[in-house]
Short mmCIF file of C-alpha atoms in Angstrom, two decimals:
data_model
loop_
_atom_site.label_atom_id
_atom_site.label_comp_id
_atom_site.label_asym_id
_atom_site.label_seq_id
_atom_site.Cartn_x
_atom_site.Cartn_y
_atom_site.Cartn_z
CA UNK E 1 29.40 -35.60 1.86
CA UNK E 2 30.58 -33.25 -0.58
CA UNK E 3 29.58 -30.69 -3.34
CA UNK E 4 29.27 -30.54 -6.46
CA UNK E 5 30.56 -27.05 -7.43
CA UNK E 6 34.08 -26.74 -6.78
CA UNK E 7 36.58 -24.30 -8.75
CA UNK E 8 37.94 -27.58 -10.09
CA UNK E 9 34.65 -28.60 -11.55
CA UNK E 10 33.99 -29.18 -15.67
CA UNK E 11 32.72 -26.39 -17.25
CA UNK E 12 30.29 -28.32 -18.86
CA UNK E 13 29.12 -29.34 -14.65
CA UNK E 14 29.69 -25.59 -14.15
CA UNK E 15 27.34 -24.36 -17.15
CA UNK E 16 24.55 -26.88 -15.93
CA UNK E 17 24.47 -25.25 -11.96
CA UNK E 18 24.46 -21.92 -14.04
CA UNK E 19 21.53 -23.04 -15.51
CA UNK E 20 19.49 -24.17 -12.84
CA UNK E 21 20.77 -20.93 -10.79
CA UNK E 22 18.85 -19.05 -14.36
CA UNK E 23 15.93 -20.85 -14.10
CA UNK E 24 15.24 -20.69 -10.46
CA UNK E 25 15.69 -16.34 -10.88
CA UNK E 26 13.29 -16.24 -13.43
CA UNK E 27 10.79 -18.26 -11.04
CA UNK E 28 11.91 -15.41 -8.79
CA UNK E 29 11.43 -13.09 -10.78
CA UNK E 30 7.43 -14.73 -11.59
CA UNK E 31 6.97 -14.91 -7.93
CA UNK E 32 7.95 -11.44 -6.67
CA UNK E 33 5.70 -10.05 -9.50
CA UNK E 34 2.83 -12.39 -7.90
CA UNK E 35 3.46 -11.01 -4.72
CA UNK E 36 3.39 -7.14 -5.42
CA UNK E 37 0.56 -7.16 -7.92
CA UNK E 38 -1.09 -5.64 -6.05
CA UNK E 39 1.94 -2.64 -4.52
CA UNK E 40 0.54 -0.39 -7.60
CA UNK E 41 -2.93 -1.40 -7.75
CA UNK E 42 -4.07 -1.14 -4.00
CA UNK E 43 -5.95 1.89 -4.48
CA UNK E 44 -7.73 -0.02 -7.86
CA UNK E 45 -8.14 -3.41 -5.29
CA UNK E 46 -10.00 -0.67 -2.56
CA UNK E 47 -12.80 0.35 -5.43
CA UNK E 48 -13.06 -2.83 -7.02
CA UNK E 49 -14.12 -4.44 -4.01
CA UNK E 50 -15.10 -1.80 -2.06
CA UNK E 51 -13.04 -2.27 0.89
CA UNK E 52 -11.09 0.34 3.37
CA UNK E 53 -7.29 0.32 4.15
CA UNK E 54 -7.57 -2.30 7.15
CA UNK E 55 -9.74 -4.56 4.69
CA UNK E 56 -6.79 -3.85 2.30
CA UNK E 57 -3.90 -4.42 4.24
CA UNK E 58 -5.54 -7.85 5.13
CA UNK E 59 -5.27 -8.58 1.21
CA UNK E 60 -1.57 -8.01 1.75
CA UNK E 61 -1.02 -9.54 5.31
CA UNK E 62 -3.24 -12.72 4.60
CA UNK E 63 -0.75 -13.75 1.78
CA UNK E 64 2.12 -12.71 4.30
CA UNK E 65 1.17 -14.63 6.53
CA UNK E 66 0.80 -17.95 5.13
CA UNK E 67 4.00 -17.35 3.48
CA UNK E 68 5.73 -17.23 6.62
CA UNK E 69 3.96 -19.90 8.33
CA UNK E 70 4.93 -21.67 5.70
CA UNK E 71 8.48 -21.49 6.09
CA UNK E 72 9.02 -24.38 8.36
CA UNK E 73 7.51 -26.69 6.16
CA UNK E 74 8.57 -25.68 3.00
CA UNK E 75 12.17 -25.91 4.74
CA UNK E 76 11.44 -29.35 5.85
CA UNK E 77 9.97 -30.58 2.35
CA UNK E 78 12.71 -28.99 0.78
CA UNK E 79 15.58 -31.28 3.20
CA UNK E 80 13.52 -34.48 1.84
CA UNK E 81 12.28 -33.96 -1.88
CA UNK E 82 15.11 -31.36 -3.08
CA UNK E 83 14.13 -27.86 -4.93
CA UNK E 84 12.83 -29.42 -8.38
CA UNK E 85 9.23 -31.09 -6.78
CA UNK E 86 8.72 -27.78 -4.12
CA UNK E 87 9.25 -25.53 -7.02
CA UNK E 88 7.47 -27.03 -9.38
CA UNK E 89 4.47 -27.29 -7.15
CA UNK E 90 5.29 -23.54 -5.60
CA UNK E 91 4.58 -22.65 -9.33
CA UNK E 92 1.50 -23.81 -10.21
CA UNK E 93 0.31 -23.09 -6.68
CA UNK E 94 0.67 -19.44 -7.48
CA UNK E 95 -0.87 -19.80 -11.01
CA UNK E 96 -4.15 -21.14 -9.41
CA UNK E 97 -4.08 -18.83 -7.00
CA UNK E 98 -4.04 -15.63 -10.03
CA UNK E 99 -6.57 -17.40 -11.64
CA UNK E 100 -8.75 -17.20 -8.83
CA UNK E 101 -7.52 -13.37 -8.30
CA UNK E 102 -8.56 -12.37 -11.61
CA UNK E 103 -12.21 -14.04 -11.67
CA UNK E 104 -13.04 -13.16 -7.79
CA UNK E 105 -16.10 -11.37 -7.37
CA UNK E 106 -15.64 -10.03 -4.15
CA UNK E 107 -13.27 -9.66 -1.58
CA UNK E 108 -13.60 -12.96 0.01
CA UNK E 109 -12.73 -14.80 -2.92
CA UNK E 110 -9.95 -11.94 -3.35
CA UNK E 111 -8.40 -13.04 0.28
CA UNK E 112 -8.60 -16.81 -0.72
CA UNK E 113 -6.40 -15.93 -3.46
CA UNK E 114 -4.06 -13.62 -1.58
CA UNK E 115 -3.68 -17.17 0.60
CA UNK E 116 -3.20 -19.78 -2.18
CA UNK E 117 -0.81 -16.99 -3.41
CA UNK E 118 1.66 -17.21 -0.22
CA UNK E 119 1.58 -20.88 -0.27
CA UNK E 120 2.85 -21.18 -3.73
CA UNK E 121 4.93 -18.18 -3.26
CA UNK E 122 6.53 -20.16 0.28
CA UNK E 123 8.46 -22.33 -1.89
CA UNK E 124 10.17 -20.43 -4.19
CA UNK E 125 12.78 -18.13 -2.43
CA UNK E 126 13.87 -21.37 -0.16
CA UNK E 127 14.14 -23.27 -2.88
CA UNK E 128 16.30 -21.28 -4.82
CA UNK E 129 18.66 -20.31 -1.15
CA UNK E 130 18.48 -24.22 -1.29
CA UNK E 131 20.29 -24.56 -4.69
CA UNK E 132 22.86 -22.09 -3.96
CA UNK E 133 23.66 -23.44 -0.93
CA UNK E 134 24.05 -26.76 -1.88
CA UNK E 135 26.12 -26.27 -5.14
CA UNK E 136 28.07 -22.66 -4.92
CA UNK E 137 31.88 -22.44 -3.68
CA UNK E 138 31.36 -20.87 0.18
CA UNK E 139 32.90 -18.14 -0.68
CA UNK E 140 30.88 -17.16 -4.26
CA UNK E 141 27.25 -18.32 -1.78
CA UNK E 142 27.12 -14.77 -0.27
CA UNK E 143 27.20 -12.78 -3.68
CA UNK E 144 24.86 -15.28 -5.40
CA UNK E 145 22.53 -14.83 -2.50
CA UNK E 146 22.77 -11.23 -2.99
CA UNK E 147 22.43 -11.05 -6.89
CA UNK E 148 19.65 -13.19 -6.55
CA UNK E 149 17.72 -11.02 -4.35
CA UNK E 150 18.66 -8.33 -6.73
CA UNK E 151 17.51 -9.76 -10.04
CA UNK E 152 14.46 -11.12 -8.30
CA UNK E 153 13.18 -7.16 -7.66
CA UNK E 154 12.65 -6.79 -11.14
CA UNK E 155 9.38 -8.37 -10.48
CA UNK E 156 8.65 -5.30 -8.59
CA UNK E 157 9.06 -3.16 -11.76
CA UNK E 158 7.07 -5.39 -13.76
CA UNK E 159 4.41 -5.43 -11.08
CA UNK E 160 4.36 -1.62 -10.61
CA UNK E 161 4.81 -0.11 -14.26
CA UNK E 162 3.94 -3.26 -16.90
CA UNK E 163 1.06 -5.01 -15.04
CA UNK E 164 -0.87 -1.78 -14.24
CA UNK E 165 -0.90 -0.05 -17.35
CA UNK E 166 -1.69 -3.69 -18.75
CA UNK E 167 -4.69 -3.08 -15.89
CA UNK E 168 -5.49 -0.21 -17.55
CA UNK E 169 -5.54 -1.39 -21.05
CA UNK E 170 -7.49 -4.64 -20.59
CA UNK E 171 -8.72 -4.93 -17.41
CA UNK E 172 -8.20 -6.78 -14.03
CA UNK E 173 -9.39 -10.32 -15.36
CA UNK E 174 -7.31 -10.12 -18.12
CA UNK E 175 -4.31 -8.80 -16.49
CA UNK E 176 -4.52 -10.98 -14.00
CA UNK E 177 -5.36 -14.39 -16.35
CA UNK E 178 -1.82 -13.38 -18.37
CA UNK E 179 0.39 -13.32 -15.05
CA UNK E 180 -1.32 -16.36 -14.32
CA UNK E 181 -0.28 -18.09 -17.81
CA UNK E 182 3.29 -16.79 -17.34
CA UNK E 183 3.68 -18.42 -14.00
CA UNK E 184 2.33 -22.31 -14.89
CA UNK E 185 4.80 -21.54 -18.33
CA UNK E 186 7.77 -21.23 -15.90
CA UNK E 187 6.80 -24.27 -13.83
CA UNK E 188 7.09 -26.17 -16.68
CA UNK E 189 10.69 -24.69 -17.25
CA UNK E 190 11.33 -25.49 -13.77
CA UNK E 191 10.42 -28.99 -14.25
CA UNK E 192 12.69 -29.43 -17.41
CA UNK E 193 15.71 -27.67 -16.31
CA UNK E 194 16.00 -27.79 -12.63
CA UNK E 195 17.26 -31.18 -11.16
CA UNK E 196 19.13 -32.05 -7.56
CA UNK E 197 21.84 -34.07 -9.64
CA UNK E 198 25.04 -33.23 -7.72
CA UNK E 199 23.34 -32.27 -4.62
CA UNK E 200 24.26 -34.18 -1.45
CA UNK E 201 22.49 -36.73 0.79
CA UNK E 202 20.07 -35.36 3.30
CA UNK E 203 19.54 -37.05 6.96
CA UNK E 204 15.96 -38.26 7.48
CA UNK E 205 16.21 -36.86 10.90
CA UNK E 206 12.83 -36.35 13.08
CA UNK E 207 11.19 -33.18 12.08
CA UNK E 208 10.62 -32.55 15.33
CA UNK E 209 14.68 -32.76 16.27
CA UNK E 210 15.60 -31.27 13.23
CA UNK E 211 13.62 -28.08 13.87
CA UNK E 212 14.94 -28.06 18.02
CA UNK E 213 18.77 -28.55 16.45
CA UNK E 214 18.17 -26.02 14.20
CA UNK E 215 17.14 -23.43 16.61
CA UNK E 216 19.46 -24.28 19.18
CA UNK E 217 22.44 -23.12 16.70
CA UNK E 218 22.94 -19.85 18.10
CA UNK E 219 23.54 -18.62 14.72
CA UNK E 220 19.80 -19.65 13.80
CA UNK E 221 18.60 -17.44 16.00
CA UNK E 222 21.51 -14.14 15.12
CA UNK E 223 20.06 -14.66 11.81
CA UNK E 224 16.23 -14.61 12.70
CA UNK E 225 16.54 -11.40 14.37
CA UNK E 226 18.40 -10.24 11.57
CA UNK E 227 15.74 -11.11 9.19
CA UNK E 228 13.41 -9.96 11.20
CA UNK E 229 14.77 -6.08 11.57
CA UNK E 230 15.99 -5.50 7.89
CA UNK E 231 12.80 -7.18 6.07
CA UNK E 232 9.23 -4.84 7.66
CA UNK E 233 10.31 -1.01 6.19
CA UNK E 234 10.74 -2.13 2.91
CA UNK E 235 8.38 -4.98 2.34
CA UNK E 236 5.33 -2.78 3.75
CA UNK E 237 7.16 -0.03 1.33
CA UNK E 238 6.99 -2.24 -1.39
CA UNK E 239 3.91 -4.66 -0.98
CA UNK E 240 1.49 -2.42 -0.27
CA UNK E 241 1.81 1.02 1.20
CA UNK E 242 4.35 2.45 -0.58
CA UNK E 243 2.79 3.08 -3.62
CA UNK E 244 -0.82 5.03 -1.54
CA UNK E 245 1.69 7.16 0.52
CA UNK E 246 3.64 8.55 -2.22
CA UNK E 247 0.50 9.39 -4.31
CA UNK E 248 -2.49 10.28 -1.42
CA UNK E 249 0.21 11.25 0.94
CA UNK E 250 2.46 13.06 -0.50
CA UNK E 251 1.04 14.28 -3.79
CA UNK E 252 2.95 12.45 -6.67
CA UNK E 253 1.03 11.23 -9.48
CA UNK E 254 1.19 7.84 -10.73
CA UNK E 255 4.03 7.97 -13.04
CA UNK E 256 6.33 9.84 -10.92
CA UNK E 257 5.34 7.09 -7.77
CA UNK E 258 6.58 4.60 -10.48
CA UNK E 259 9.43 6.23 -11.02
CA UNK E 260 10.66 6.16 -7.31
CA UNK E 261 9.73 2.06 -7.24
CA UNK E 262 12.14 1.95 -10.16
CA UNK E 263 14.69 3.49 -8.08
CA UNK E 264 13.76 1.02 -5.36
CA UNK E 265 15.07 -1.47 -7.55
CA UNK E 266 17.67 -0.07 -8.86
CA UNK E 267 19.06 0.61 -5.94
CA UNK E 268 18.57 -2.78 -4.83
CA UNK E 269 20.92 -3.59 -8.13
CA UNK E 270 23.54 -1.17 -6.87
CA UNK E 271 23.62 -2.43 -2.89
CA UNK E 272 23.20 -6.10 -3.72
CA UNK E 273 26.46 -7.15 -5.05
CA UNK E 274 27.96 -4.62 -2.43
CA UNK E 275 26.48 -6.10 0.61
CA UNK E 276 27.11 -9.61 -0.38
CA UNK E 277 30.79 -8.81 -0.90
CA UNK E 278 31.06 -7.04 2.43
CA UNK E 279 29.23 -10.17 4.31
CA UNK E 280 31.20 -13.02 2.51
CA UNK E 281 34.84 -11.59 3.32
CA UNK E 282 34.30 -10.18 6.60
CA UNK E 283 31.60 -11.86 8.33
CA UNK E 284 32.64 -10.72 11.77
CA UNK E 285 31.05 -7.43 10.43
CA UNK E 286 27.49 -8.74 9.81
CA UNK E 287 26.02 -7.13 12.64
CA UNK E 288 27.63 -4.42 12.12
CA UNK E 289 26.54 -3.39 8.62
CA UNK E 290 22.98 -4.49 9.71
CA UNK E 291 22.77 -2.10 12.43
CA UNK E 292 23.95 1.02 9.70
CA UNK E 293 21.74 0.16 7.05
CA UNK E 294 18.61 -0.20 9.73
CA UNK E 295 19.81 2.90 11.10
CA UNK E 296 19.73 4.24 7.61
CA UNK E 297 16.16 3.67 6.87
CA UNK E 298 15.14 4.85 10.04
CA UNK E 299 16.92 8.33 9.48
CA UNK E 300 15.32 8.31 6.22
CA UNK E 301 11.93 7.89 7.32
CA UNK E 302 12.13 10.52 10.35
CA UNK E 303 13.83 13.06 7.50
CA UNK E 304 10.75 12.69 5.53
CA UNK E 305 7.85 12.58 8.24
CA UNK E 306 9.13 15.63 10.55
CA UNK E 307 9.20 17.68 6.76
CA UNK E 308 6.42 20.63 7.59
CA UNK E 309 4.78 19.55 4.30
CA UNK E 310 4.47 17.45 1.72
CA UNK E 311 8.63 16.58 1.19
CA UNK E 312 10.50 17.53 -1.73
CA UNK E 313 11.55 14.68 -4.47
CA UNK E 314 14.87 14.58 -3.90
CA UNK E 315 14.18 13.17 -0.09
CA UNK E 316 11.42 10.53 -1.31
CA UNK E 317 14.34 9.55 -3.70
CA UNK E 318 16.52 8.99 -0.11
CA UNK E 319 14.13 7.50 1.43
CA UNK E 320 13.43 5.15 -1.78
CA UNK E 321 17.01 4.28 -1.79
CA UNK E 322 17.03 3.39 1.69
CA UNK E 323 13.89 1.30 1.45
CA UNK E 324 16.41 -0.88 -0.95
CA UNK E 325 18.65 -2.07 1.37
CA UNK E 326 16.26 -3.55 3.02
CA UNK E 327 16.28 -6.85 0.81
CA UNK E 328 20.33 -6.75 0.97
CA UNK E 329 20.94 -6.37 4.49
CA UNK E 330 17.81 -9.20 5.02
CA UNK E 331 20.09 -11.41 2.78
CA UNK E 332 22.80 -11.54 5.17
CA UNK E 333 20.63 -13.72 7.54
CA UNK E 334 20.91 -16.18 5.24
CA UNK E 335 24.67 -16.04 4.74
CA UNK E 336 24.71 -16.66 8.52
CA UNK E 337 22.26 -19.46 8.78
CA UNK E 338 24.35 -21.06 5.83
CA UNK E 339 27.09 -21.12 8.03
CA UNK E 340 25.83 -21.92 11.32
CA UNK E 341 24.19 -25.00 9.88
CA UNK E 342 25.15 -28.02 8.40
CA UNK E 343 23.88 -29.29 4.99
CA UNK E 344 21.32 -32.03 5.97
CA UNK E 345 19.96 -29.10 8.03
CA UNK E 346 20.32 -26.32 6.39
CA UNK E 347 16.63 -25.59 4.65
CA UNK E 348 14.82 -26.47 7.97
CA UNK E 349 17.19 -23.56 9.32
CA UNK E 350 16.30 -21.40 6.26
CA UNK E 351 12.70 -21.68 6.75
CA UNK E 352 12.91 -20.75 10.34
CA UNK E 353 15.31 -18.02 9.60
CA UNK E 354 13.07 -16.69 6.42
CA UNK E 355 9.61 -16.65 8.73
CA UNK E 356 10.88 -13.85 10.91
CA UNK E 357 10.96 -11.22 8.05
CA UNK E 358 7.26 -12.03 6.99
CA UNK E 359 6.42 -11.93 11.43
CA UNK E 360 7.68 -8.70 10.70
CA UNK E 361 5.99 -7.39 8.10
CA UNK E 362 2.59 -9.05 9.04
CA UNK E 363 2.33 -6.98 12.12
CA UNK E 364 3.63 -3.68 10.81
CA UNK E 365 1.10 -3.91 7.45
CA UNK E 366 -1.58 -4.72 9.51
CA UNK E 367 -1.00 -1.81 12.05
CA UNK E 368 -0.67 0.64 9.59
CA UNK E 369 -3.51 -0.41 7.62
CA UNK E 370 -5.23 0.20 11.05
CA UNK E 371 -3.95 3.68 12.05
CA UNK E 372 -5.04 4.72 8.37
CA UNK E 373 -8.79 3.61 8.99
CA UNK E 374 -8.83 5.16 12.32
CA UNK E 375 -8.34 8.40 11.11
CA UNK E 376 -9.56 8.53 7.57
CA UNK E 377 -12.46 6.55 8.87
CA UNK E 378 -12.37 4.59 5.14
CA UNK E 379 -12.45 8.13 3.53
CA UNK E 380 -9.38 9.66 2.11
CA UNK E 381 -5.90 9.50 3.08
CA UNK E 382 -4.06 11.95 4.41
CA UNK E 383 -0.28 13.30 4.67
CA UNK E 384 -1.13 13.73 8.52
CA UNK E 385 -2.63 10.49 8.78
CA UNK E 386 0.56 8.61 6.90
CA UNK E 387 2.93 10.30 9.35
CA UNK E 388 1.02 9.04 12.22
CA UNK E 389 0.84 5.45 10.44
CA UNK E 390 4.15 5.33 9.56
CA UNK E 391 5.17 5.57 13.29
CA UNK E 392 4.20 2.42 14.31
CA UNK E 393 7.86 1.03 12.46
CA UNK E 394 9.90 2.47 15.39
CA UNK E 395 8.99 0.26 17.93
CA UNK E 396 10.00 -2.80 15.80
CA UNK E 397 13.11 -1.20 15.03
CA UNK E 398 14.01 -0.93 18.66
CA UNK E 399 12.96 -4.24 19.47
CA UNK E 400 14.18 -5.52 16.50
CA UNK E 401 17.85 -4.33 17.08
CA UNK E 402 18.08 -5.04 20.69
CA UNK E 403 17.73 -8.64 19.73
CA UNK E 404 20.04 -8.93 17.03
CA UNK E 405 23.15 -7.42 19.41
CA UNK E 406 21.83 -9.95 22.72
CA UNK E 407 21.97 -12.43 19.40
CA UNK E 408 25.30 -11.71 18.19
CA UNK E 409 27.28 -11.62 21.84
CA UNK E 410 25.78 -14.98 22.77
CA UNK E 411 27.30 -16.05 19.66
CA UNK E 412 30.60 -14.69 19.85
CA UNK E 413 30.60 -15.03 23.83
CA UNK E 414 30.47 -19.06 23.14
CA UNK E 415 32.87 -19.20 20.46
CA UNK E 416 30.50 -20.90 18.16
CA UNK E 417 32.19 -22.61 15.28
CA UNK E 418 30.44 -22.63 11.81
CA UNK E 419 29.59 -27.01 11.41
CA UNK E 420 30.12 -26.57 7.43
CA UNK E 421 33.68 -25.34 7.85
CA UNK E 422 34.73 -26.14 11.19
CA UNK E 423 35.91 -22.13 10.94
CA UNK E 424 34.55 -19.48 13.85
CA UNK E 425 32.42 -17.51 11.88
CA UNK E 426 30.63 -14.91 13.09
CA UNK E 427 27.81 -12.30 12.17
#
């Protein structure tokens, strides 16, 4: 078994993985703006269908959750049918699913959306790891990872400045009917430009094997807690609740809110390529760096909620910068899963690894979404109630962390070599 992209590789080879790498960020890109259509227009979502914060976090958690259930399979599908076919449906999955978003009458029609939406969404990100992994030099896999995860967070911008004014201009069907049409015009791309030529045999193991092997890597299961730590703060940040705590909470209006998103991203831009570089040449230090930048966003958080009022831009700025580094430090799961893993297993692995994040996030949108509506009572919300809401992220922190260091010793107490290399490697 080998690879196809190797430093001696043709250029002309070279420029074709570059162009399938293009293609699958722009369906990145497409799905990211999918999922956080709805990060600037929650409060819009709440009148149009008349719903309180619990009723809208479930708009959020349903499509979260089906996304991550979905990981498994998508991983699985992904080992036997190669990126091209799961993309391409992942694609037009999601445009059905905006259709359906845009025309919805009510919320129940809304939440069957926000579901068809996670499926679709379920095979994008895996698919595109799956590329990389298969056809990047090792040592290029951890910055491509990264820079992926960057570029793809422009979706966010487009989601949170573009599609609402667009909102605003023409109105939720029509916004919503455009994304859709944008989506099912990058499927097709995907269809023409992405193929698995080059990529390498896959063993048509049991699924049932594949996913025990998987799992029994100890490096699997370093990564899953590692995903599952670095992915809640800033997905609930960015999915839903960021956007009604900066503007209810703590006062902003709508452009300024925007502003700090951008920063999100940009951020994001800054940390990427930064974090990849520090996980690809010293990967002993994984854990390491994980435990800072969790640390980080958890000091950023307690700076802003134990403020005696509303807090001053400059710390939201902090505390948008450290909701970046989030998607970065989550990244580094999958540098460890890559090498924990050999190839014919190595999206099964993915999708167990990528499920933890969305675990995460599922249980810490929903319980905000709950403390909200327990003290606003579906009425308005409040600085007070935020800081109370905002809370419930420490326990998963400490959880969260304790598992990735009992993680990391059992790996480095067995001396667990990395199959792909046949180097110890480390997170």
């Amino acid at each position: 078994m080998t690879r196809s992209a190797t430093p001696a590789a043709p250029w002309r080879q070279r420029i074709g993985v570059l162009a399938v790498w293009l293609v699958g960020v722009v369906a990145y890109v497409v799905s990211i703006v999918n999922r956080t259509s709805l990060s600037a227009l929650g409060l819009e979502a709440a009148d149009r269908f008349a719903i309180t914060a619990a009723t809208l976090s479930l708009l959020a958690v349903v499509q979260l959750a089906i996304y991550g259930a979905l990981q498994l399979p998508v991983g699985l599908l992904l080992d036997r049918f190669g990126a091209r076919t799961v993309l391409t449906v992942g694609m037009f999955v999601m445009a059905a699913a905006q259709v359906l978003l845009a025309i919805a009458p009510g919320v129940g029609l809304a939440i069957a959306a926000r579901l068809l939406m996670g499926a679709g969404e379920a095979a994008i990100f895996p698919g595109l790891l799956r590329v990389i992994g298969m056809r990047f030099p090792r040592r290029l896999a951890p910055t491509a990872v990264q820079v992926t995860g960057l570029l793809g967070q422009f979706g966010q911008i487009i989601s949170v400045v573009p599609l609402a004014a667009l909102v605003g201009l023409s109105g939720w069907t029509s916004a919503f009917l455009a994304v859709a049409g944008v989506t099912a015009l990058v499927g097709v791309l995907v269809v023409v430009v992405v193929h698995e030529r080059g990529s390498i045999a896959v063993a048509r193991e049991p699924v049932g094997r594949s996913v025990r092997a998987a799992w029994r890597a100890a490096g699997t299961r370093l990564a899953f807690w590692v995903h599952f730590v670095t992915s809640f703060s800033g997905n609930a940040f960015a999915i839903l609740w960021g956007f009604p705590f900066l503007v209810a909470g703590q006062g902003l209006d709508a452009a300024t809110a925007g502003g700090l998103f951008t920063v999100y991203v940009v951020g994001g831009i800054v940390f990427g390529p930064l974090v990849g570089a520090v996980s690809g040449r010293f990967p002993r230090a994984r854990t390491a760096l994980v435990i800072a930048l969790v640390a980080a966003q958890a000091a950023s958080w307690a700076a802003v909620l134990v403020f005696p009022d509303r807090a001053p831009l400059p710390l939201l700025v902090v505390l948008a910068i450290a909701m970046c580094v989030g998607g970065p430090a989550s990244m580094i799961a999958f540098d460890i899963v890559r090498d924990h893993n050999p190839p014919e297993r190595l999206s099964t692995a993915t999708g167990v690894v990528n499920g933890a994040g969305f675990l995460s996030s599922i249980l810490v949108v929903l319980a905000i979404g709950a403390v909200l509506t327990l003290q606003a009572g579906g009425g308005e919300f409040s600085l007070a109630a935020f800081r109370l809401a905002e809370l419930v992220q420490v326990p998963f922190w400490a959880i969260g962390l304790l598992l990735v260091v009992r993680a990391h010793r059992q790996v480095t107490s067995r001396g667990i070599d990395a199959p792909r290399t046949g180097a110890r490697v480390v997170g």
